[in-house]
Short mmCIF file of C-alpha atoms and ligand atoms in Angstrom, two decimals:
data_model
loop_
_atom_site.label_atom_id
_atom_site.label_comp_id
_atom_site.label_asym_id
_atom_site.label_seq_id
_atom_site.Cartn_x
_atom_site.Cartn_y
_atom_site.Cartn_z
CA MET A 1 -27.52 -41.90 -34.99
CA SER A 2 -29.57 -40.40 -32.18
CA GLY A 3 -29.06 -39.56 -28.57
CA ASN A 4 -30.58 -37.46 -25.86
CA PRO A 5 -33.01 -35.15 -27.69
CA THR A 6 -32.59 -32.44 -25.06
CA GLN A 7 -29.00 -31.98 -26.24
CA THR A 8 -30.00 -31.05 -29.79
CA GLU A 9 -30.14 -27.51 -31.11
CA ALA A 10 -33.69 -28.23 -32.21
CA TRP A 11 -34.77 -28.98 -28.63
CA LYS A 12 -33.23 -25.78 -27.37
CA ALA A 13 -34.87 -23.84 -30.16
CA LEU A 14 -38.22 -25.38 -29.23
CA GLN A 15 -37.73 -24.37 -25.61
CA ALA A 16 -37.04 -20.80 -26.68
CA HIS A 17 -40.03 -20.93 -29.02
CA GLN A 18 -42.23 -22.11 -26.16
CA THR A 19 -41.10 -19.17 -24.03
CA GLN A 20 -41.84 -16.74 -26.84
CA THR A 21 -45.26 -18.17 -27.62
CA ARG A 22 -46.45 -18.77 -24.06
CA GLY A 23 -49.85 -17.21 -23.58
CA GLN A 24 -50.64 -17.33 -27.27
CA LYS A 25 -54.38 -17.73 -27.85
CA LEU A 26 -55.76 -20.25 -30.32
CA ALA A 27 -58.55 -17.81 -31.21
CA ASP A 28 -55.95 -15.15 -32.09
CA LEU A 29 -54.08 -17.60 -34.32
CA PHE A 30 -57.30 -18.19 -36.24
CA ALA A 31 -58.09 -14.49 -36.39
CA ALA A 32 -54.63 -13.73 -37.77
CA ASP A 33 -54.79 -16.39 -40.47
CA PRO A 34 -58.06 -17.03 -42.34
CA GLN A 35 -56.39 -20.01 -44.04
CA ARG A 36 -55.36 -21.63 -40.77
CA ALA A 37 -57.84 -24.54 -40.88
CA GLU A 38 -56.70 -25.55 -44.38
CA ARG A 39 -53.06 -24.85 -43.63
CA PHE A 40 -53.00 -27.33 -40.78
CA THR A 41 -55.26 -30.02 -42.25
CA ARG A 42 -53.94 -33.12 -44.02
CA THR A 43 -56.04 -35.62 -45.97
CA LEU A 44 -55.30 -39.11 -47.19
CA ASP A 45 -57.73 -41.47 -48.87
CA GLY A 46 -60.83 -40.69 -46.81
CA LEU A 47 -59.01 -39.79 -43.59
CA THR A 48 -58.65 -36.12 -42.66
CA VAL A 49 -56.65 -34.81 -39.74
CA ASP A 50 -57.20 -31.23 -38.66
CA PHE A 51 -54.35 -29.99 -36.48
CA SER A 52 -55.45 -26.35 -36.61
CA LYS A 53 -56.87 -26.18 -33.07
CA ASN A 54 -53.47 -26.88 -31.56
CA HIS A 55 -50.98 -24.45 -30.10
CA ILE A 56 -48.79 -24.58 -33.18
CA THR A 57 -47.64 -22.23 -35.88
CA GLU A 58 -45.67 -22.98 -39.01
CA GLU A 59 -42.58 -22.10 -36.99
CA THR A 60 -43.51 -24.67 -34.32
CA VAL A 61 -43.91 -27.35 -36.95
CA ARG A 62 -40.63 -26.40 -38.62
CA LEU A 63 -38.76 -26.67 -35.32
CA LEU A 64 -40.43 -29.97 -34.44
CA LEU A 65 -39.49 -31.37 -37.83
CA ASP A 66 -35.91 -30.26 -37.17
CA LEU A 67 -36.04 -32.28 -33.95
CA ALA A 68 -37.33 -35.37 -35.74
CA VAL A 69 -34.53 -35.07 -38.28
CA ALA A 70 -31.91 -34.47 -35.59
CA GLN A 71 -33.06 -37.64 -33.85
CA GLY A 72 -32.65 -39.66 -37.04
CA GLY A 73 -36.39 -40.15 -37.45
CA GLU A 74 -36.25 -40.83 -41.18
CA ASP A 75 -33.45 -43.28 -40.74
CA TRP A 76 -35.19 -45.20 -37.93
CA ARG A 77 -38.34 -45.33 -40.03
CA GLU A 78 -36.45 -46.89 -42.91
CA ARG A 79 -34.69 -49.33 -40.61
CA MET A 80 -38.05 -50.40 -39.21
CA PHE A 81 -39.59 -51.03 -42.63
CA ARG A 82 -36.60 -52.90 -44.00
CA GLY A 83 -36.40 -55.28 -41.01
CA ASP A 84 -33.36 -54.13 -39.05
CA LYS A 85 -33.46 -55.40 -35.49
CA ILE A 86 -34.47 -52.08 -33.98
CA ASN A 87 -36.02 -53.87 -30.99
CA ALA A 88 -32.49 -54.33 -29.65
CA THR A 89 -33.26 -55.57 -26.14
CA GLU A 90 -35.12 -58.54 -27.63
CA ASP A 91 -32.87 -58.72 -30.71
CA ARG A 92 -35.93 -58.54 -32.96
CA ALA A 93 -37.03 -56.81 -36.12
CA VAL A 94 -40.27 -54.80 -36.00
CA LEU A 95 -42.20 -55.84 -39.06
CA HIS A 96 -45.92 -55.69 -38.45
CA THR A 97 -45.91 -53.59 -41.63
CA ALA A 98 -44.76 -56.66 -43.60
CA LEU A 99 -48.03 -58.40 -42.65
CA ARG A 100 -49.92 -55.87 -44.76
CA ALA A 101 -47.31 -55.41 -47.49
CA PRO A 102 -49.24 -54.90 -50.72
CA THR A 103 -46.61 -56.52 -52.95
CA ASP A 104 -44.35 -59.55 -52.75
CA ALA A 105 -41.16 -57.47 -52.81
CA PRO A 106 -38.78 -59.37 -50.49
CA ILE A 107 -38.34 -58.31 -46.87
CA THR A 108 -35.59 -60.21 -45.16
CA VAL A 109 -34.91 -61.12 -41.55
CA ASP A 110 -31.58 -62.84 -40.92
CA GLY A 111 -31.19 -63.21 -44.68
CA HIS A 112 -34.55 -64.99 -45.03
CA ASP A 113 -37.38 -63.53 -47.12
CA ILE A 114 -40.43 -63.51 -44.84
CA ILE A 115 -43.00 -62.62 -47.50
CA PRO A 116 -43.55 -66.21 -48.72
CA ASP A 117 -44.05 -67.27 -45.08
CA ILE A 118 -46.67 -64.55 -44.62
CA ARG A 119 -48.47 -65.52 -47.81
CA ALA A 120 -48.50 -69.20 -46.82
CA VAL A 121 -50.08 -68.43 -43.45
CA GLU A 122 -52.57 -66.07 -45.11
CA ALA A 123 -53.58 -68.87 -47.47
CA ARG A 124 -54.15 -71.24 -44.52
CA LEU A 125 -56.12 -68.60 -42.63
CA ALA A 126 -58.27 -67.75 -45.66
CA ALA A 127 -59.05 -71.44 -46.28
CA PHE A 128 -59.93 -72.04 -42.64
CA VAL A 129 -62.11 -68.93 -42.55
CA GLU A 130 -64.03 -70.06 -45.61
CA ASP A 131 -64.37 -73.62 -44.26
CA VAL A 132 -65.88 -72.40 -41.01
CA ARG A 133 -68.11 -69.77 -42.62
CA GLU A 134 -69.39 -72.15 -45.27
CA GLY A 135 -70.02 -74.95 -42.80
CA ARG A 136 -67.34 -77.32 -44.06
CA TRP A 137 -65.60 -77.13 -40.71
CA ARG A 138 -68.15 -78.38 -38.22
CA GLY A 139 -68.22 -79.13 -34.54
CA ALA A 140 -67.83 -82.65 -33.13
CA THR A 141 -71.56 -83.34 -33.36
CA GLY A 142 -71.73 -82.21 -36.97
CA GLN A 143 -73.27 -78.82 -36.30
CA PRO A 144 -71.91 -75.65 -37.92
CA ILE A 145 -69.90 -73.16 -35.86
CA LEU A 146 -72.08 -70.24 -34.79
CA HIS A 147 -69.95 -68.73 -32.02
CA ILE A 148 -66.27 -67.91 -31.73
CA VAL A 149 -64.69 -67.29 -28.33
CA ASN A 150 -61.42 -65.40 -28.62
CA ILE A 151 -59.38 -66.15 -25.51
CA GLY A 152 -56.43 -63.77 -25.23
CA ILE A 153 -55.24 -60.69 -23.41
CA GLY A 154 -53.37 -57.47 -24.24
CA GLY A 155 -52.47 -57.44 -27.92
CA SER A 156 -54.17 -60.80 -28.39
CA ASP A 157 -57.47 -59.25 -27.34
CA LEU A 158 -57.65 -55.47 -27.65
CA GLY A 159 -57.10 -55.18 -31.40
CA PRO A 160 -59.57 -57.91 -32.41
CA ARG A 161 -62.08 -56.57 -29.87
CA LEU A 162 -61.80 -53.07 -31.32
CA VAL A 163 -62.18 -54.31 -34.88
CA MET A 164 -65.28 -56.33 -34.09
CA GLY A 165 -66.87 -53.34 -32.37
CA ALA A 166 -66.02 -51.04 -35.26
CA LEU A 167 -67.01 -53.33 -38.12
CA ARG A 168 -70.19 -54.76 -36.69
CA ALA A 169 -72.03 -53.74 -39.83
CA TYR A 170 -69.68 -55.94 -41.90
CA ALA A 171 -70.01 -59.09 -39.77
CA SER A 172 -71.80 -61.95 -41.47
CA GLY A 173 -70.25 -65.10 -39.99
CA PRO A 174 -70.20 -66.59 -36.52
CA GLN A 175 -70.61 -64.24 -33.59
CA VAL A 176 -67.39 -63.41 -31.77
CA HIS A 177 -67.10 -63.19 -27.98
CA PHE A 178 -64.03 -62.13 -26.06
CA VAL A 179 -62.53 -63.43 -22.84
CA ALA A 180 -59.47 -61.69 -21.42
CA ASN A 181 -59.72 -61.34 -17.66
CA VAL A 182 -58.68 -64.21 -15.41
CA ASP A 183 -61.56 -63.26 -13.12
CA PRO A 184 -63.89 -66.25 -13.70
CA ALA A 185 -66.77 -63.84 -14.11
CA ASP A 186 -65.42 -63.15 -17.58
CA ILE A 187 -65.29 -66.64 -19.02
CA LEU A 188 -68.28 -67.96 -17.12
CA GLY A 189 -70.33 -65.01 -18.29
CA VAL A 190 -69.46 -65.76 -21.91
CA LEU A 191 -69.88 -69.53 -21.69
CA ALA A 192 -73.25 -69.19 -19.99
CA GLY A 193 -74.85 -68.10 -23.23
CA LEU A 194 -73.21 -70.69 -25.49
CA ASP A 195 -73.78 -74.21 -26.75
CA PRO A 196 -70.55 -76.28 -26.83
CA ALA A 197 -71.66 -78.03 -30.03
CA THR A 198 -71.62 -74.78 -32.03
CA THR A 199 -68.69 -72.99 -30.35
CA LEU A 200 -65.11 -72.68 -31.57
CA PHE A 201 -62.40 -71.38 -29.24
CA VAL A 202 -59.54 -69.36 -30.70
CA VAL A 203 -56.79 -69.35 -28.09
CA ALA A 204 -54.65 -66.38 -29.07
CA SER A 205 -51.36 -65.99 -27.28
CA LYS A 206 -48.17 -65.05 -29.03
CA THR A 207 -46.04 -66.68 -26.35
CA PHE A 208 -48.61 -69.26 -25.23
CA SER A 209 -47.25 -68.74 -21.74
CA THR A 210 -49.61 -66.01 -20.52
CA GLN A 211 -51.11 -67.19 -17.26
CA GLU A 212 -54.53 -65.61 -17.67
CA THR A 213 -55.04 -66.90 -21.20
CA LEU A 214 -53.90 -70.43 -20.43
CA LEU A 215 -56.12 -70.68 -17.38
CA ASN A 216 -59.12 -69.37 -19.28
CA ALA A 217 -58.35 -71.81 -22.11
CA ARG A 218 -58.18 -74.71 -19.63
CA THR A 219 -61.53 -73.71 -18.15
CA ALA A 220 -63.03 -73.53 -21.63
CA ARG A 221 -61.58 -76.93 -22.45
CA GLN A 222 -63.11 -78.49 -19.32
CA TRP A 223 -66.47 -76.97 -20.20
CA LEU A 224 -66.29 -78.43 -23.70
CA VAL A 225 -65.00 -81.84 -22.64
CA ALA A 226 -67.68 -82.14 -19.95
CA ALA A 227 -70.33 -81.73 -22.64
CA LEU A 228 -68.84 -83.42 -25.69
CA GLY A 229 -65.88 -85.52 -24.52
CA GLU A 230 -62.14 -85.33 -25.04
CA ASP A 231 -62.23 -86.12 -28.75
CA ALA A 232 -64.24 -82.96 -29.41
CA VAL A 233 -61.28 -80.72 -28.57
CA ALA A 234 -59.80 -81.06 -32.06
CA ARG A 235 -62.96 -79.63 -33.69
CA HIS A 236 -63.50 -76.85 -31.17
CA PHE A 237 -60.05 -75.42 -30.38
CA VAL A 238 -57.55 -73.66 -32.58
CA ALA A 239 -54.52 -71.69 -31.46
CA VAL A 240 -52.66 -68.59 -32.61
CA SER A 241 -49.07 -68.48 -31.41
CA VAL A 242 -45.37 -68.57 -32.19
CA ASN A 243 -44.91 -71.33 -29.62
CA ARG A 244 -45.79 -74.61 -31.27
CA GLU A 245 -44.43 -76.73 -28.45
CA ALA A 246 -46.62 -75.05 -25.82
CA VAL A 247 -49.67 -75.25 -28.09
CA GLU A 248 -49.17 -79.00 -28.54
CA LYS A 249 -48.59 -79.41 -24.83
CA PHE A 250 -51.94 -77.75 -24.22
CA GLY A 251 -53.55 -80.35 -26.47
CA ILE A 252 -54.05 -78.44 -29.72
CA ALA A 253 -52.51 -80.15 -32.76
CA ALA A 254 -49.96 -78.21 -34.83
CA ALA A 255 -52.34 -78.48 -37.79
CA SER A 256 -54.82 -76.34 -35.84
CA MET A 257 -52.25 -73.70 -34.94
CA PHE A 258 -51.89 -70.51 -36.96
CA PRO A 259 -48.46 -69.00 -36.46
CA LEU A 260 -47.06 -65.54 -36.16
CA TRP A 261 -43.45 -64.57 -35.75
CA ASP A 262 -41.25 -62.96 -33.15
CA TRP A 263 -40.88 -59.87 -35.36
CA VAL A 264 -44.55 -59.06 -34.68
CA GLY A 265 -44.99 -57.32 -31.31
CA GLY A 266 -48.05 -58.40 -29.31
CA ARG A 267 -49.67 -54.96 -29.46
CA TYR A 268 -48.98 -54.81 -33.22
CA SER A 269 -50.30 -58.32 -33.91
CA LEU A 270 -53.88 -57.65 -35.04
CA TRP A 271 -52.67 -57.91 -38.65
CA SER A 272 -51.32 -61.43 -38.15
CA SER A 273 -53.08 -64.69 -37.30
CA VAL A 274 -54.22 -62.84 -34.16
CA GLY A 275 -56.87 -61.32 -36.43
CA LEU A 276 -58.37 -64.78 -37.04
CA SER A 277 -61.49 -64.26 -34.91
CA CYS A 278 -62.22 -61.07 -36.85
CA ALA A 279 -61.65 -62.76 -40.18
CA LEU A 280 -64.04 -65.55 -39.18
CA ALA A 281 -66.78 -63.05 -38.45
CA LEU A 282 -66.09 -60.54 -41.21
CA GLY A 283 -64.92 -62.81 -44.00
CA TRP A 284 -61.47 -62.88 -45.52
CA ASN A 285 -62.12 -60.04 -47.99
CA HIS A 286 -63.05 -57.57 -45.29
CA PHE A 287 -60.06 -58.62 -43.21
CA LYS A 288 -57.81 -58.07 -46.23
CA ALA A 289 -59.42 -54.63 -46.75
CA LEU A 290 -58.41 -53.76 -43.19
CA LEU A 291 -54.83 -54.74 -44.02
CA ALA A 292 -54.96 -52.83 -47.30
CA GLY A 293 -56.05 -49.68 -45.45
CA ALA A 294 -53.14 -50.03 -43.07
CA ALA A 295 -50.84 -50.50 -46.08
CA VAL A 296 -52.00 -47.17 -47.54
CA MET A 297 -50.97 -45.49 -44.29
CA ASP A 298 -47.66 -47.40 -44.30
CA GLU A 299 -46.87 -46.15 -47.78
CA HIS A 300 -47.79 -42.58 -46.82
CA PHE A 301 -45.69 -42.77 -43.67
CA ARG A 302 -42.71 -44.19 -45.53
CA THR A 303 -42.75 -41.83 -48.50
CA ALA A 304 -44.62 -38.58 -47.79
CA PRO A 305 -42.44 -35.54 -47.10
CA MET A 306 -42.11 -34.98 -43.36
CA ALA A 307 -44.15 -31.76 -43.40
CA GLN A 308 -47.06 -33.57 -45.08
CA ASN A 309 -46.65 -36.81 -43.21
CA ILE A 310 -49.70 -37.35 -40.97
CA PRO A 311 -48.20 -39.82 -38.45
CA VAL A 312 -45.06 -37.68 -38.20
CA LEU A 313 -47.08 -34.51 -37.56
CA MET A 314 -49.31 -36.22 -35.04
CA ALA A 315 -46.30 -37.57 -33.19
CA LEU A 316 -44.56 -34.21 -33.14
CA VAL A 317 -47.62 -32.34 -31.91
CA GLY A 318 -47.68 -34.90 -29.07
CA VAL A 319 -44.00 -34.29 -28.33
CA TRP A 320 -44.66 -30.54 -28.30
CA TYR A 321 -47.34 -30.90 -25.62
CA ARG A 322 -45.54 -33.56 -23.61
CA ASN A 323 -42.05 -32.09 -23.51
CA PHE A 324 -42.53 -28.37 -24.03
CA ARG A 325 -45.98 -27.58 -22.67
CA GLY A 326 -46.06 -30.02 -19.75
CA ALA A 327 -49.09 -32.08 -20.80
CA ALA A 328 -49.10 -35.41 -18.97
CA SER A 329 -52.11 -36.96 -20.69
CA LEU A 330 -53.90 -37.31 -23.99
CA ALA A 331 -57.65 -37.79 -24.32
CA ILE A 332 -58.95 -40.09 -27.06
CA LEU A 333 -62.55 -39.17 -27.81
CA PRO A 334 -64.21 -41.18 -30.57
CA TYR A 335 -67.61 -39.82 -31.54
CA SER A 336 -68.54 -43.26 -32.75
CA GLU A 337 -69.93 -46.14 -30.74
CA GLY A 338 -68.07 -48.46 -33.10
CA LEU A 339 -64.77 -46.99 -31.93
CA ARG A 340 -65.66 -47.45 -28.28
CA GLU A 341 -62.66 -49.71 -27.68
CA LEU A 342 -60.21 -47.30 -29.27
CA PRO A 343 -59.07 -45.63 -26.02
CA ARG A 344 -58.26 -49.03 -24.46
CA PHE A 345 -56.48 -50.21 -27.60
CA LEU A 346 -54.42 -47.02 -27.68
CA GLN A 347 -53.61 -47.31 -24.00
CA GLN A 348 -51.69 -50.49 -24.68
CA LEU A 349 -50.26 -49.29 -27.98
CA ASP A 350 -48.96 -46.02 -26.61
CA MET A 351 -48.28 -46.69 -22.94
CA GLU A 352 -46.79 -50.17 -23.30
CA SER A 353 -44.66 -48.96 -26.21
CA ASN A 354 -43.46 -45.65 -24.86
CA GLY A 355 -43.89 -46.03 -21.11
CA LYS A 356 -40.11 -46.12 -20.77
CA SER A 357 -37.60 -44.27 -18.63
CA VAL A 358 -34.33 -45.44 -20.15
CA ASP A 359 -32.98 -44.77 -23.60
CA ARG A 360 -31.76 -47.29 -26.16
CA ASP A 361 -28.43 -47.51 -24.37
CA GLY A 362 -30.05 -48.17 -21.01
CA LEU A 363 -29.36 -44.66 -19.69
CA ALA A 364 -31.92 -42.99 -17.45
CA LEU A 365 -33.95 -40.32 -19.23
CA ASP A 366 -34.17 -36.75 -18.01
CA TYR A 367 -37.22 -35.94 -20.11
CA ALA A 368 -40.81 -37.18 -20.24
CA THR A 369 -42.09 -39.96 -22.52
CA ALA A 370 -45.57 -41.44 -23.04
CA PRO A 371 -48.51 -39.48 -21.65
CA VAL A 372 -51.46 -41.09 -19.87
CA ILE A 373 -53.94 -42.18 -22.53
CA PHE A 374 -57.56 -42.13 -21.49
CA GLY A 375 -60.87 -41.61 -23.18
CA GLU A 376 -64.45 -42.45 -23.78
CA CYS A 377 -67.00 -42.32 -26.53
CA GLY A 378 -68.60 -39.02 -27.30
CA THR A 379 -71.13 -38.02 -26.20
CA VAL A 380 -70.92 -40.24 -23.09
CA GLY A 381 -67.69 -38.66 -21.85
CA GLN A 382 -69.27 -35.19 -22.08
CA HIS A 383 -71.46 -36.12 -19.13
CA SER A 384 -68.51 -37.40 -17.15
CA PHE A 385 -64.97 -36.04 -17.37
CA HIS A 386 -65.30 -33.30 -20.01
CA GLN A 387 -65.93 -30.85 -17.19
CA TRP A 388 -62.28 -31.41 -16.31
CA LEU A 389 -61.24 -30.75 -19.91
CA HIS A 390 -63.20 -27.50 -20.01
CA GLN A 391 -62.53 -26.01 -16.59
CA GLY A 392 -59.80 -28.10 -14.97
CA THR A 393 -56.41 -26.61 -14.19
CA ASP A 394 -54.58 -28.60 -16.90
CA ALA A 395 -54.74 -28.14 -20.64
CA ILE A 396 -55.32 -31.69 -21.91
CA PRO A 397 -54.65 -32.31 -25.60
CA ALA A 398 -57.50 -34.32 -27.07
CA ASP A 399 -58.02 -36.34 -30.25
CA PHE A 400 -61.64 -36.12 -31.43
CA ILE A 401 -62.49 -38.81 -33.95
CA GLY A 402 -65.61 -38.48 -36.08
CA VAL A 403 -67.14 -40.55 -38.87
CA ARG A 404 -68.75 -38.54 -41.65
CA GLN A 405 -71.11 -41.15 -43.02
CA ASP A 406 -74.10 -42.37 -41.06
CA ASP A 407 -74.07 -46.16 -41.38
CA TRP A 408 -77.25 -46.72 -39.41
CA GLY A 409 -79.84 -44.86 -41.47
CA GLN A 410 -80.49 -42.49 -38.57
CA PRO A 411 -79.66 -39.00 -39.85
CA GLU A 412 -80.99 -37.22 -36.79
CA HIS A 413 -78.82 -39.24 -34.39
CA HIS A 414 -75.84 -38.69 -36.64
CA ARG A 415 -76.42 -34.95 -36.85
CA VAL A 416 -76.68 -34.68 -33.08
CA LEU A 417 -73.56 -36.79 -32.59
CA LEU A 418 -71.44 -34.71 -34.95
CA ALA A 419 -72.88 -31.40 -33.73
CA ASN A 420 -71.66 -32.37 -30.28
CA LEU A 421 -68.19 -33.20 -31.57
CA THR A 422 -67.86 -29.84 -33.26
CA ALA A 423 -69.37 -28.04 -30.28
CA GLN A 424 -66.86 -29.62 -27.91
CA THR A 425 -63.83 -28.64 -29.98
CA GLU A 426 -65.17 -25.09 -30.29
CA ALA A 427 -65.99 -24.81 -26.60
CA LEU A 428 -62.52 -26.05 -25.71
CA MET A 429 -60.86 -23.62 -28.09
CA ASN A 430 -62.97 -20.48 -27.73
CA GLY A 431 -64.45 -20.90 -24.29
CA ARG A 432 -66.94 -18.28 -23.17
CA GLN A 433 -66.69 -15.42 -20.71
CA GLU A 434 -69.61 -15.15 -18.30
CA SER A 435 -70.38 -12.65 -15.60
CA ASP A 436 -68.86 -14.91 -12.95
CA LEU A 437 -65.83 -17.16 -13.12
CA CYS A 438 -67.67 -20.29 -12.02
CA ARG A 439 -69.60 -20.23 -15.27
CA THR A 440 -66.74 -19.10 -17.46
CA ASN A 441 -65.11 -21.57 -19.82
CA PRO A 442 -61.58 -20.23 -20.22
CA GLY A 443 -61.04 -21.85 -23.64
CA ASN A 444 -57.66 -21.99 -25.36
CA LYS A 445 -57.65 -25.77 -24.85
CA PRO A 446 -56.17 -27.73 -27.73
CA SER A 447 -57.61 -30.53 -29.82
CA THR A 448 -56.95 -32.46 -33.01
CA THR A 449 -59.90 -33.67 -35.07
CA LEU A 450 -59.70 -36.82 -37.15
CA TRP A 451 -62.45 -37.48 -39.69
CA LEU A 452 -63.06 -40.84 -41.31
CA ASP A 453 -65.26 -40.60 -44.39
CA ARG A 454 -66.71 -43.97 -43.35
CA LEU A 455 -66.08 -46.49 -40.65
CA ASP A 456 -65.19 -49.27 -43.05
CA PRO A 457 -62.38 -51.86 -42.95
CA HIS A 458 -60.12 -49.71 -45.13
CA ARG A 459 -60.43 -46.51 -43.06
CA LEU A 460 -60.17 -48.44 -39.81
CA GLY A 461 -56.93 -50.02 -41.03
CA MET A 462 -55.63 -46.56 -41.91
CA LEU A 463 -56.58 -45.13 -38.53
CA LEU A 464 -54.90 -47.89 -36.52
CA ALA A 465 -51.74 -47.79 -38.62
CA LEU A 466 -51.68 -44.00 -38.18
CA TYR A 467 -51.57 -44.38 -34.40
CA GLU A 468 -48.99 -47.18 -34.63
CA HIS A 469 -46.68 -44.96 -36.63
CA LYS A 470 -47.32 -41.97 -34.41
CA VAL A 471 -46.15 -44.00 -31.42
CA ALA A 472 -43.09 -45.22 -33.35
CA VAL A 473 -42.06 -41.68 -34.32
CA GLN A 474 -42.37 -40.49 -30.73
CA GLY A 475 -40.13 -43.38 -29.70
CA PHE A 476 -37.60 -42.36 -32.36
CA VAL A 477 -37.59 -38.78 -31.10
CA TRP A 478 -37.28 -39.89 -27.47
CA ASN A 479 -34.49 -42.34 -28.37
CA ILE A 480 -36.26 -45.22 -26.65
CA ASN A 481 -37.09 -48.74 -27.71
CA SER A 482 -40.85 -48.65 -28.28
CA PHE A 483 -41.05 -52.35 -29.01
CA ASP A 484 -40.15 -54.14 -25.78
CA GLN A 485 -42.13 -54.23 -22.50
CA TRP A 486 -39.80 -55.47 -19.80
CA GLY A 487 -41.70 -53.55 -17.15
CA VAL A 488 -44.60 -56.00 -17.15
CA GLN A 489 -42.38 -59.01 -16.38
CA LEU A 490 -41.87 -58.37 -12.67
CA GLY A 491 -45.57 -58.45 -11.82
CA LYS A 492 -45.97 -61.70 -13.77
CA LYS A 493 -43.02 -63.25 -11.95
CA LEU A 494 -44.25 -62.17 -8.52
CA ALA A 495 -47.71 -63.58 -9.21
CA GLU A 496 -46.14 -66.90 -10.22
CA GLU A 497 -43.93 -66.91 -7.13
CA ALA A 498 -46.88 -66.15 -4.87
CA LEU A 499 -48.87 -68.98 -6.42
CA ALA A 500 -45.94 -71.41 -6.12
CA ALA A 501 -45.42 -70.48 -2.46
CA LYS A 502 -49.07 -71.22 -1.68
CA GLY A 503 -48.73 -74.56 -3.53
O1 F6P B 601 -48.82 -57.52 -20.90
C1 F6P B 601 -47.68 -57.98 -21.50
C2 F6P B 601 -47.94 -58.73 -22.75
O2 F6P B 601 -46.78 -59.40 -23.08
C3 F6P B 601 -48.40 -57.85 -23.92
O3 F6P B 601 -47.33 -57.22 -24.54
C4 F6P B 601 -49.10 -58.84 -24.78
O4 F6P B 601 -49.90 -58.23 -25.76
C5 F6P B 601 -49.87 -59.61 -23.75
O5 F6P B 601 -48.99 -59.69 -22.65
C6 F6P B 601 -50.32 -60.98 -24.16
O6 F6P B 601 -49.26 -61.78 -24.56
P1 F6P B 601 -49.47 -63.14 -25.33
O7 F6P B 601 -50.11 -62.84 -26.64
O8 F6P B 601 -48.11 -63.74 -25.46
O9 F6P B 601 -50.38 -64.01 -24.49
#
């Protein structure tokens, strides 16, 4: 179905195309085509992606689409959505999309329809969320829950953390705090400001075997028990996991465990019970709106023609830079304080998924895969590493993400913020010649601009699903398994061995 992409005609054609277009200036592409901005912009339901400031022409896109087709991209996409076990090294389906499926049309894994399971867990989550928010679920002393502490790491932390930052304006329930690092400074810092009587811990760990999370959860448990006694644990701890046995062993009853399934990858798990902390703060309806937004992107990704398909185009532009123009990194630059956590979220999504050097058959790759993902909020990054973007020796592709609507009633701040976004993309593209080279911005540096009409649950869901699918398509093209993460096991094992040796 797919093999080494470098052996395809499309790859060779892209190499030739790169040689022919080397030295091409973005400014000249705009000058030659007054319609360029529109030609390379795609819009879907309040999300606009402008690819025009990239080193691409219609010919580039055509050749990249040929590559995606040659690598069986459409076929892999369909296999993913229908639940084939495309995560072969773990013998698992990849069905985070089923968690946001808008209809009850069956999706089967091993002959079993998983949709009723998803709906049953959703119903439990929704009921629990309402109970906590309406004060029916109370702490051991009878007080309502005012604070949630989400204890988790990686996918059990980054997604919920990002959502809470982005949707602050929608939060109306208990306040959510996050603990991820095993450095005690993290948990002690959070606990210091809390009252055990009004605090609920959500221990989120798909495997319930992650050392950092379990240690933090034990520390939290001791803190609670010291104040309220052992019996209080049942009212102050819930778990999110696939591993019921380990949850019970920890001392959380199965009735207080919200499951997910092995066909949900950790870094794709926000949409599952892992989103519980967010749902508690935002309310079930807003959490469902997040899922519905992601579902709109799923539908687009699954059905839109390749040339119109936003995740496909984004993925292929990334492949173009990574494999044909030698770019080793990608900057993620949200011009939105709410999206501050986006670079960190995308680091795990992209680099844990596609940080691979063997193909699906276990053969060593002779081509590059995931770039380094880094980033910072605009305008903060402008006063830090943007110098490197403007005048450094590398051309770094960058995703600028802007939000059109001002949610804070501060038009002047918003105008300044967005003026800076636009100015940065123009400065990168056009540069400016000065009398001496030290002051000259060479320009011709690429960027993609993503606009959200609003930073609401729906658009946020769309944005995150867009990046998920982008990463998947790149994995399809590179013929790698984007859904395992064997590389992180060794470090975990060595840490355990070192601890065991010290007794
Ligand atoms: O870092 C490896 C990893 O397995 C991630 O893939 C995952 O998101 C994280 O650890 C946390 O895993 P868990 O949810 O099982 O605690």
